[in-house]
PDB file of C-alpha atoms in Angstrom:
ATOM      1  CA  GLY E   1     131.637 144.248 201.522  1.00 72.00           C
ATOM      2  CA  ALA E   2     130.956 140.555 202.243  1.00 86.00           C
ATOM      3  CA  VAL E   3     134.479 139.216 201.932  1.00 93.00           C
ATOM      4  CA  VAL E   4     135.267 135.752 203.223  1.00 96.00           C
ATOM      5  CA  SER E   5     138.825 134.540 203.485  1.00 97.00           C
ATOM      6  CA  GLN E   6     140.294 131.105 204.026  1.00 98.00           C
ATOM      7  CA  HIS E   7     143.668 130.053 205.270  1.00 98.00           C
ATOM      8  CA  PRO E   8     145.649 128.287 204.078  1.00 98.00           C
ATOM      9  CA  SER E   9     144.823 128.332 200.383  1.00 97.00           C
ATOM     10  CA  TRP E  10     146.536 125.003 199.976  1.00 97.00           C
ATOM     11  CA  VAL E  11     148.075 122.476 202.307  1.00 98.00           C
ATOM     12  CA  ILE E  12     149.881 119.178 201.959  1.00 98.00           C
ATOM     13  CA  CYS E  13     149.986 116.864 204.944  1.00 96.00           C
ATOM     14  CA  LYS E  14     151.015 113.326 205.672  1.00 97.00           C
ATOM     15  CA  SER E  15     148.521 110.577 206.272  1.00 98.00           C
ATOM     16  CA  GLY E  16     147.559 110.320 209.929  1.00 97.00           C
ATOM     17  CA  THR E  17     148.180 113.953 210.784  1.00 98.00           C
ATOM     18  CA  SER E  18     145.592 116.645 211.424  1.00 98.00           C
ATOM     19  CA  VAL E  19     145.152 119.881 209.566  1.00 98.00           C
ATOM     20  CA  LYS E  20     143.190 122.993 210.480  1.00 98.00           C
ATOM     21  CA  ILE E  21     141.523 125.305 207.968  1.00 98.00           C
ATOM     22  CA  GLU E  22     140.350 128.761 208.971  1.00 98.00           C
ATOM     23  CA  CYS E  23     137.428 130.676 207.530  1.00 97.00           C
ATOM     24  CA  ARG E  24     136.996 134.340 208.339  1.00 96.00           C
ATOM     25  CA  SER E  25     134.384 136.929 207.476  1.00 94.00           C
ATOM     26  CA  LEU E  26     136.427 140.069 207.045  1.00 94.00           C
ATOM     27  CA  ASP E  27     133.876 142.849 206.964  1.00 91.00           C
ATOM     28  CA  PHE E  28     130.735 141.453 208.510  1.00 90.00           C
ATOM     29  CA  GLN E  29     129.629 139.319 211.401  1.00 91.00           C
ATOM     30  CA  ALA E  30     128.748 135.851 210.194  1.00 91.00           C
ATOM     31  CA  THR E  31     125.808 134.419 212.080  1.00 87.00           C
ATOM     32  CA  THR E  32     126.108 131.162 210.204  1.00 92.00           C
ATOM     33  CA  MET E  33     129.030 129.538 208.447  1.00 95.00           C
ATOM     34  CA  PHE E  34     129.004 126.560 206.129  1.00 96.00           C
ATOM     35  CA  TRP E  35     131.636 124.071 205.063  1.00 97.00           C
ATOM     36  CA  TYR E  36     131.559 122.395 201.676  1.00 97.00           C
ATOM     37  CA  ARG E  37     133.748 119.761 200.086  1.00 97.00           C
ATOM     38  CA  GLN E  38     134.352 119.486 196.380  1.00 97.00           C
ATOM     39  CA  PHE E  39     136.111 116.548 194.758  1.00 95.00           C
ATOM     40  CA  PRO E  40     137.704 117.070 191.352  1.00 93.00           C
ATOM     41  CA  LYS E  41     135.200 117.633 188.577  1.00 92.00           C
ATOM     42  CA  GLN E  42     132.303 117.241 190.983  1.00 95.00           C
ATOM     43  CA  SER E  43     129.806 119.532 192.618  1.00 96.00           C
ATOM     44  CA  LEU E  44     129.900 121.071 196.069  1.00 96.00           C
ATOM     45  CA  MET E  45     128.598 118.969 198.919  1.00 95.00           C
ATOM     46  CA  LEU E  46     127.529 120.591 202.160  1.00 95.00           C
ATOM     47  CA  MET E  47     129.398 119.071 205.079  1.00 96.00           C
ATOM     48  CA  ALA E  48     128.125 121.050 208.014  1.00 96.00           C
ATOM     49  CA  THR E  49     126.489 124.239 209.195  1.00 94.00           C
ATOM     50  CA  SER E  50     127.662 126.114 212.247  1.00 92.00           C
ATOM     51  CA  ASN E  51     126.357 128.993 214.278  1.00 89.00           C
ATOM     52  CA  GLU E  52     128.550 131.016 216.563  1.00 84.00           C
ATOM     53  CA  GLY E  53     128.824 129.501 219.989  1.00 82.00           C
ATOM     54  CA  SER E  54     126.913 126.327 219.261  1.00 85.00           C
ATOM     55  CA  LYS E  55     127.726 122.894 217.966  1.00 89.00           C
ATOM     56  CA  ALA E  56     127.830 122.352 214.249  1.00 93.00           C
ATOM     57  CA  THR E  57     125.118 120.462 212.452  1.00 95.00           C
ATOM     58  CA  TYR E  58     126.601 117.811 210.193  1.00 96.00           C
ATOM     59  CA  GLU E  59     125.084 116.458 207.029  1.00 94.00           C
ATOM     60  CA  GLN E  60     124.280 112.789 206.854  1.00 94.00           C
ATOM     61  CA  GLY E  61     127.356 110.727 206.125  1.00 94.00           C
ATOM     62  CA  VAL E  62     129.852 113.299 207.396  1.00 96.00           C
ATOM     63  CA  GLU E  63     131.870 112.039 210.353  1.00 95.00           C
ATOM     64  CA  LYS E  64     131.726 114.650 213.082  1.00 94.00           C
ATOM     65  CA  ASP E  65     134.685 113.138 214.919  1.00 95.00           C
ATOM     66  CA  LYS E  66     136.817 113.356 211.805  1.00 97.00           C
ATOM     67  CA  PHE E  67     135.802 116.821 210.673  1.00 97.00           C
ATOM     68  CA  LEU E  68     135.825 119.013 213.743  1.00 96.00           C
ATOM     69  CA  ILE E  69     134.165 122.368 213.308  1.00 95.00           C
ATOM     70  CA  ASN E  70     134.510 125.233 215.731  1.00 92.00           C
ATOM     71  CA  HIS E  71     132.683 128.532 215.329  1.00 90.00           C
ATOM     72  CA  ALA E  72     134.200 130.409 218.218  1.00 84.00           C
ATOM     73  CA  SER E  73     133.373 133.927 217.128  1.00 91.00           C
ATOM     74  CA  LEU E  74     131.157 135.801 214.721  1.00 91.00           C
ATOM     75  CA  THR E  75     134.031 136.142 212.283  1.00 94.00           C
ATOM     76  CA  LEU E  76     135.881 132.850 212.543  1.00 95.00           C
ATOM     77  CA  SER E  77     135.098 129.207 211.936  1.00 95.00           C
ATOM     78  CA  THR E  78     137.648 126.426 211.750  1.00 96.00           C
ATOM     79  CA  LEU E  79     137.536 122.989 210.195  1.00 97.00           C
ATOM     80  CA  THR E  80     140.007 120.444 211.500  1.00 98.00           C
ATOM     81  CA  VAL E  81     140.501 117.288 209.506  1.00 98.00           C
ATOM     82  CA  THR E  82     141.741 114.748 212.021  1.00 97.00           C
ATOM     83  CA  SER E  83     143.840 111.715 211.164  1.00 97.00           C
ATOM     84  CA  ALA E  84     143.762 112.678 207.521  1.00 97.00           C
ATOM     85  CA  HIS E  85     143.887 110.038 204.827  1.00 97.00           C
ATOM     86  CA  PRO E  86     144.450 110.355 201.075  1.00 97.00           C
ATOM     87  CA  GLU E  87     140.706 110.045 200.459  1.00 96.00           C
ATOM     88  CA  ASP E  88     140.247 113.283 202.412  1.00 97.00           C
ATOM     89  CA  SER E  89     142.163 115.121 199.719  1.00 97.00           C
ATOM     90  CA  SER E  90     139.706 117.626 198.334  1.00 97.00           C
ATOM     91  CA  PHE E  91     138.865 121.287 197.841  1.00 97.00           C
ATOM     92  CA  TYR E  92     137.236 122.659 200.980  1.00 98.00           C
ATOM     93  CA  ILE E  93     135.157 125.820 200.630  1.00 98.00           C
ATOM     94  CA  CYS E  94     133.529 127.782 203.420  1.00 97.00           C
ATOM     95  CA  SER E  95     130.751 130.305 203.166  1.00 96.00           C
ATOM     96  CA  ALA E  96     129.062 132.696 205.521  1.00 94.00           C
ATOM     97  CA  THR E  97     125.795 134.518 205.940  1.00 91.00           C
ATOM     98  CA  GLY E  98     124.910 137.401 208.165  1.00 83.00           C
ATOM     99  CA  LEU E  99     125.498 140.528 206.174  1.00 73.00           C
ATOM    100  CA  ALA E 100     122.826 142.942 207.323  1.00 69.00           C
ATOM    101  CA  GLY E 101     119.773 142.755 205.122  1.00 69.00           C
ATOM    102  CA  ARG E 102     121.232 139.995 202.949  1.00 75.00           C
ATOM    103  CA  PHE E 103     120.651 136.268 203.154  1.00 79.00           C
ATOM    104  CA  GLU E 104     123.011 135.018 200.510  1.00 87.00           C
ATOM    105  CA  GLN E 105     125.996 132.856 201.327  1.00 92.00           C
ATOM    106  CA  TYR E 106     129.327 134.495 200.593  1.00 93.00           C
ATOM    107  CA  PHE E 107     131.981 132.008 199.599  1.00 96.00           C
ATOM    108  CA  GLY E 108     135.609 131.886 200.565  1.00 97.00           C
ATOM    109  CA  PRO E 109     138.365 131.212 198.030  1.00 97.00           C
ATOM    110  CA  GLY E 110     138.733 127.575 199.075  1.00 97.00           C
ATOM    111  CA  THR E 111     141.502 125.429 200.534  1.00 98.00           C
ATOM    112  CA  ARG E 112     143.031 122.613 198.554  1.00 98.00           C
ATOM    113  CA  LEU E 113     144.048 119.753 200.842  1.00 98.00           C
ATOM    114  CA  THR E 114     146.359 117.030 199.619  1.00 98.00           C
ATOM    115  CA  VAL E 115     147.077 114.103 201.929  1.00 98.00           C
ATOM    116  CA  THR E 116     150.091 112.030 201.008  1.00 97.00           C
TER     117      THR E 116
ATOM    118  CA  GLU P   1     115.120 115.777 200.309  1.00 85.00           C
ATOM    119  CA  LEU P   2     115.800 118.582 197.916  1.00 89.00           C
ATOM    120  CA  LYS P   3     117.370 117.413 194.681  1.00 93.00           C
ATOM    121  CA  VAL P   4     118.781 119.678 192.009  1.00 97.00           C
ATOM    122  CA  GLU P   5     119.345 118.482 188.473  1.00 97.00           C
ATOM    123  CA  GLN P   6     121.280 120.367 185.892  1.00 97.00           C
ATOM    124  CA  ASN P   7     121.644 119.690 182.211  1.00 97.00           C
ATOM    125  CA  PRO P   8     123.589 119.441 180.153  1.00 97.00           C
ATOM    126  CA  LEU P   9     126.605 118.429 182.210  1.00 97.00           C
ATOM    127  CA  PHE P  10     128.973 119.225 179.385  1.00 97.00           C
ATOM    128  CA  LEU P  11     128.512 121.856 176.744  1.00 95.00           C
ATOM    129  CA  SER P  12     130.870 122.663 173.934  1.00 96.00           C
ATOM    130  CA  MET P  13     129.823 125.535 171.777  1.00 93.00           C
ATOM    131  CA  GLN P  14     131.268 127.855 169.210  1.00 95.00           C
ATOM    132  CA  GLU P  15     131.756 131.522 169.758  1.00 97.00           C
ATOM    133  CA  GLY P  16     128.786 133.547 168.709  1.00 97.00           C
ATOM    134  CA  LYS P  17     126.242 130.816 169.349  1.00 97.00           C
ATOM    135  CA  ASN P  18     123.404 130.795 171.867  1.00 97.00           C
ATOM    136  CA  TYR P  19     122.572 128.077 174.336  1.00 96.00           C
ATOM    137  CA  THR P  20     120.565 127.393 177.481  1.00 97.00           C
ATOM    138  CA  ILE P  21     121.450 125.511 180.648  1.00 98.00           C
ATOM    139  CA  TYR P  22     118.574 124.058 182.625  1.00 98.00           C
ATOM    140  CA  CYS P  23     118.176 123.599 186.355  1.00 98.00           C
ATOM    141  CA  ASN P  24     115.304 121.571 187.814  1.00 97.00           C
ATOM    142  CA  TYR P  25     114.683 121.137 191.509  1.00 96.00           C
ATOM    143  CA  SER P  26     112.446 118.783 193.411  1.00 95.00           C
ATOM    144  CA  THR P  27     110.808 120.775 196.193  1.00 89.00           C
ATOM    145  CA  THR P  28     109.462 124.257 196.591  1.00 84.00           C
ATOM    146  CA  SER P  29     112.068 126.895 197.234  1.00 83.00           C
ATOM    147  CA  ASP P  30     112.095 130.646 197.094  1.00 76.00           C
ATOM    148  CA  ARG P  31     115.794 131.031 196.420  1.00 89.00           C
ATOM    149  CA  LEU P  32     117.760 129.978 193.420  1.00 95.00           C
ATOM    150  CA  TYR P  33     121.332 130.918 192.656  1.00 96.00           C
ATOM    151  CA  TRP P  34     123.647 130.672 189.704  1.00 98.00           C
ATOM    152  CA  TYR P  35     127.393 130.531 190.216  1.00 97.00           C
ATOM    153  CA  ARG P  36     130.422 130.393 188.000  1.00 98.00           C
ATOM    154  CA  GLN P  37     133.539 128.442 188.905  1.00 97.00           C
ATOM    155  CA  ASP P  38     136.845 128.679 187.082  1.00 97.00           C
ATOM    156  CA  PRO P  39     139.352 125.819 187.405  1.00 94.00           C
ATOM    157  CA  GLY P  40     141.027 125.802 190.804  1.00 92.00           C
ATOM    158  CA  LYS P  41     138.921 128.697 192.035  1.00 95.00           C
ATOM    159  CA  SER P  42     135.967 129.145 194.322  1.00 94.00           C
ATOM    160  CA  LEU P  43     132.491 130.260 193.356  1.00 95.00           C
ATOM    161  CA  GLU P  44     131.585 133.569 191.799  1.00 95.00           C
ATOM    162  CA  SER P  45     127.988 134.624 192.341  1.00 94.00           C
ATOM    163  CA  LEU P  46     126.172 135.416 189.096  1.00 96.00           C
ATOM    164  CA  PHE P  47     122.485 135.698 189.917  1.00 96.00           C
ATOM    165  CA  VAL P  48     120.069 135.411 192.821  1.00 94.00           C
ATOM    166  CA  LEU P  49     116.477 134.703 191.812  1.00 94.00           C
ATOM    167  CA  LEU P  50     113.799 135.058 194.434  1.00 90.00           C
ATOM    168  CA  SER P  51     110.398 135.097 192.821  1.00 86.00           C
ATOM    169  CA  ASN P  52     108.387 133.410 190.132  1.00 86.00           C
ATOM    170  CA  GLY P  53     109.034 135.004 186.800  1.00 87.00           C
ATOM    171  CA  ALA P  54     112.226 136.665 187.930  1.00 91.00           C
ATOM    172  CA  VAL P  55     114.610 137.448 185.108  1.00 94.00           C
ATOM    173  CA  LYS P  56     118.072 138.892 185.516  1.00 96.00           C
ATOM    174  CA  GLN P  57     120.671 139.721 182.933  1.00 97.00           C
ATOM    175  CA  GLU P  58     124.339 140.492 183.112  1.00 96.00           C
ATOM    176  CA  GLY P  59     126.232 140.845 179.880  1.00 97.00           C
ATOM    177  CA  ARG P  60     125.757 137.742 177.747  1.00 97.00           C
ATOM    178  CA  LEU P  61     124.090 135.782 180.534  1.00 98.00           C
ATOM    179  CA  MET P  62     120.427 135.838 181.438  1.00 98.00           C
ATOM    180  CA  ALA P  63     118.781 133.798 184.172  1.00 98.00           C
ATOM    181  CA  SER P  64     115.108 133.149 184.749  1.00 97.00           C
ATOM    182  CA  LEU P  65     113.032 131.352 187.324  1.00 96.00           C
ATOM    183  CA  ASP P  66     109.705 129.520 187.068  1.00 94.00           C
ATOM    184  CA  THR P  67     108.818 128.410 190.572  1.00 92.00           C
ATOM    185  CA  LYS P  68     105.690 126.600 189.457  1.00 93.00           C
ATOM    186  CA  ALA P  69     107.676 124.389 187.119  1.00 94.00           C
ATOM    187  CA  ARG P  70     110.615 124.342 189.571  1.00 95.00           C
ATOM    188  CA  LEU P  71     112.840 125.306 186.708  1.00 96.00           C
ATOM    189  CA  SER P  72     115.506 127.887 186.160  1.00 97.00           C
ATOM    190  CA  THR P  73     117.388 128.583 182.978  1.00 98.00           C
ATOM    191  CA  LEU P  74     120.704 130.256 182.274  1.00 98.00           C
ATOM    192  CA  HIS P  75     120.776 131.539 178.730  1.00 98.00           C
ATOM    193  CA  ILE P  76     124.013 132.354 176.992  1.00 97.00           C
ATOM    194  CA  THR P  77     123.872 134.789 174.122  1.00 97.00           C
ATOM    195  CA  ALA P  78     126.612 135.064 171.499  1.00 97.00           C
ATOM    196  CA  ALA P  79     129.096 133.081 173.537  1.00 96.00           C
ATOM    197  CA  VAL P  80     132.711 134.206 173.842  1.00 97.00           C
ATOM    198  CA  HIS P  81     135.745 132.240 174.983  1.00 96.00           C
ATOM    199  CA  ASP P  82     135.845 134.070 178.324  1.00 96.00           C
ATOM    200  CA  LEU P  83     132.592 132.390 179.306  1.00 97.00           C
ATOM    201  CA  SER P  84     134.317 129.006 179.436  1.00 97.00           C
ATOM    202  CA  ALA P  85     133.856 127.776 183.016  1.00 97.00           C
ATOM    203  CA  THR P  86     131.676 125.493 185.094  1.00 98.00           C
ATOM    204  CA  TYR P  87     128.263 126.872 185.978  1.00 98.00           C
ATOM    205  CA  PHE P  88     126.315 125.688 188.995  1.00 98.00           C
ATOM    206  CA  CYS P  89     122.775 126.322 190.049  1.00 98.00           C
ATOM    207  CA  ALA P  90     121.934 126.019 193.725  1.00 97.00           C
ATOM    208  CA  VAL P  91     118.641 126.002 195.549  1.00 95.00           C
ATOM    209  CA  GLY P  92     117.651 126.623 199.141  1.00 89.00           C
ATOM    210  CA  GLY P  93     118.699 128.612 202.150  1.00 85.00           C
ATOM    211  CA  ASN P  94     120.881 127.214 204.878  1.00 84.00           C
ATOM    212  CA  ASP P  95     120.329 123.761 203.389  1.00 85.00           C
ATOM    213  CA  MET P  96     121.566 124.806 199.983  1.00 90.00           C
ATOM    214  CA  ARG P  97     121.917 122.063 197.426  1.00 94.00           C
ATOM    215  CA  PHE P  98     123.951 122.370 194.250  1.00 97.00           C
ATOM    216  CA  GLY P  99     123.379 120.965 190.831  1.00 97.00           C
ATOM    217  CA  ALA P 100     126.090 118.798 189.315  1.00 97.00           C
ATOM    218  CA  GLY P 101     127.409 121.691 187.263  1.00 97.00           C
ATOM    219  CA  THR P 102     127.640 122.374 183.561  1.00 98.00           C
ATOM    220  CA  ARG P 103     131.136 122.477 182.140  1.00 97.00           C
ATOM    221  CA  LEU P 104     131.023 124.991 179.333  1.00 97.00           C
ATOM    222  CA  THR P 105     133.724 125.228 176.715  1.00 97.00           C
ATOM    223  CA  VAL P 106     133.473 127.973 174.125  1.00 97.00           C
ATOM    224  CA  LYS P 107     135.592 127.353 171.055  1.00 95.00           C
ATOM    225  CA  PRO P 108     136.721 129.944 168.528  1.00 87.00           C
TER     226      PRO P 108
END
């Protein structure tokens, strides 16, 4: 149990375009989902926290108009990077909590975004 | 704000040797995690430590937690090449904060 998937696993897009990343909890209902960004050889930085049906809470310094997060159901959250630029190139990892009786975050496999 | 410090950041060791990675955090927390990350991959959960004095072991890795000192350790015993990876500690709940990571290389 506690499997989190992400799609796509990698994506290349042109500067100025938008790209959507999906995060799904496959075998449990995720009450809360998290989005992290990881630059090469660096640690994970929390971008935002989202609960189903409510607006995401963004960490300080994260542009909410650039990184749109939608948590439309208990099994799906999406991150849309709008008007992407090369500096947005990164490894984006989602996680989810909500497995009955467990509080840990379960991490997805990550999405590598390259903006050219 | 919760800060998590890990050291060392880089660790090169020979197979068969022992070593310890340290994780200090700045504010009280009742949850501490250790993760492993291989290049290009996401996180693999290693240990969840919830109480003072907690000790968990899995194979050649053992993690401990001292909540009074706000310190956790990840001890590696008789390292093997397969343990080469980056190890992160993380502290907190929904506001989880990660250490910078320790890049471990085990050489023959």
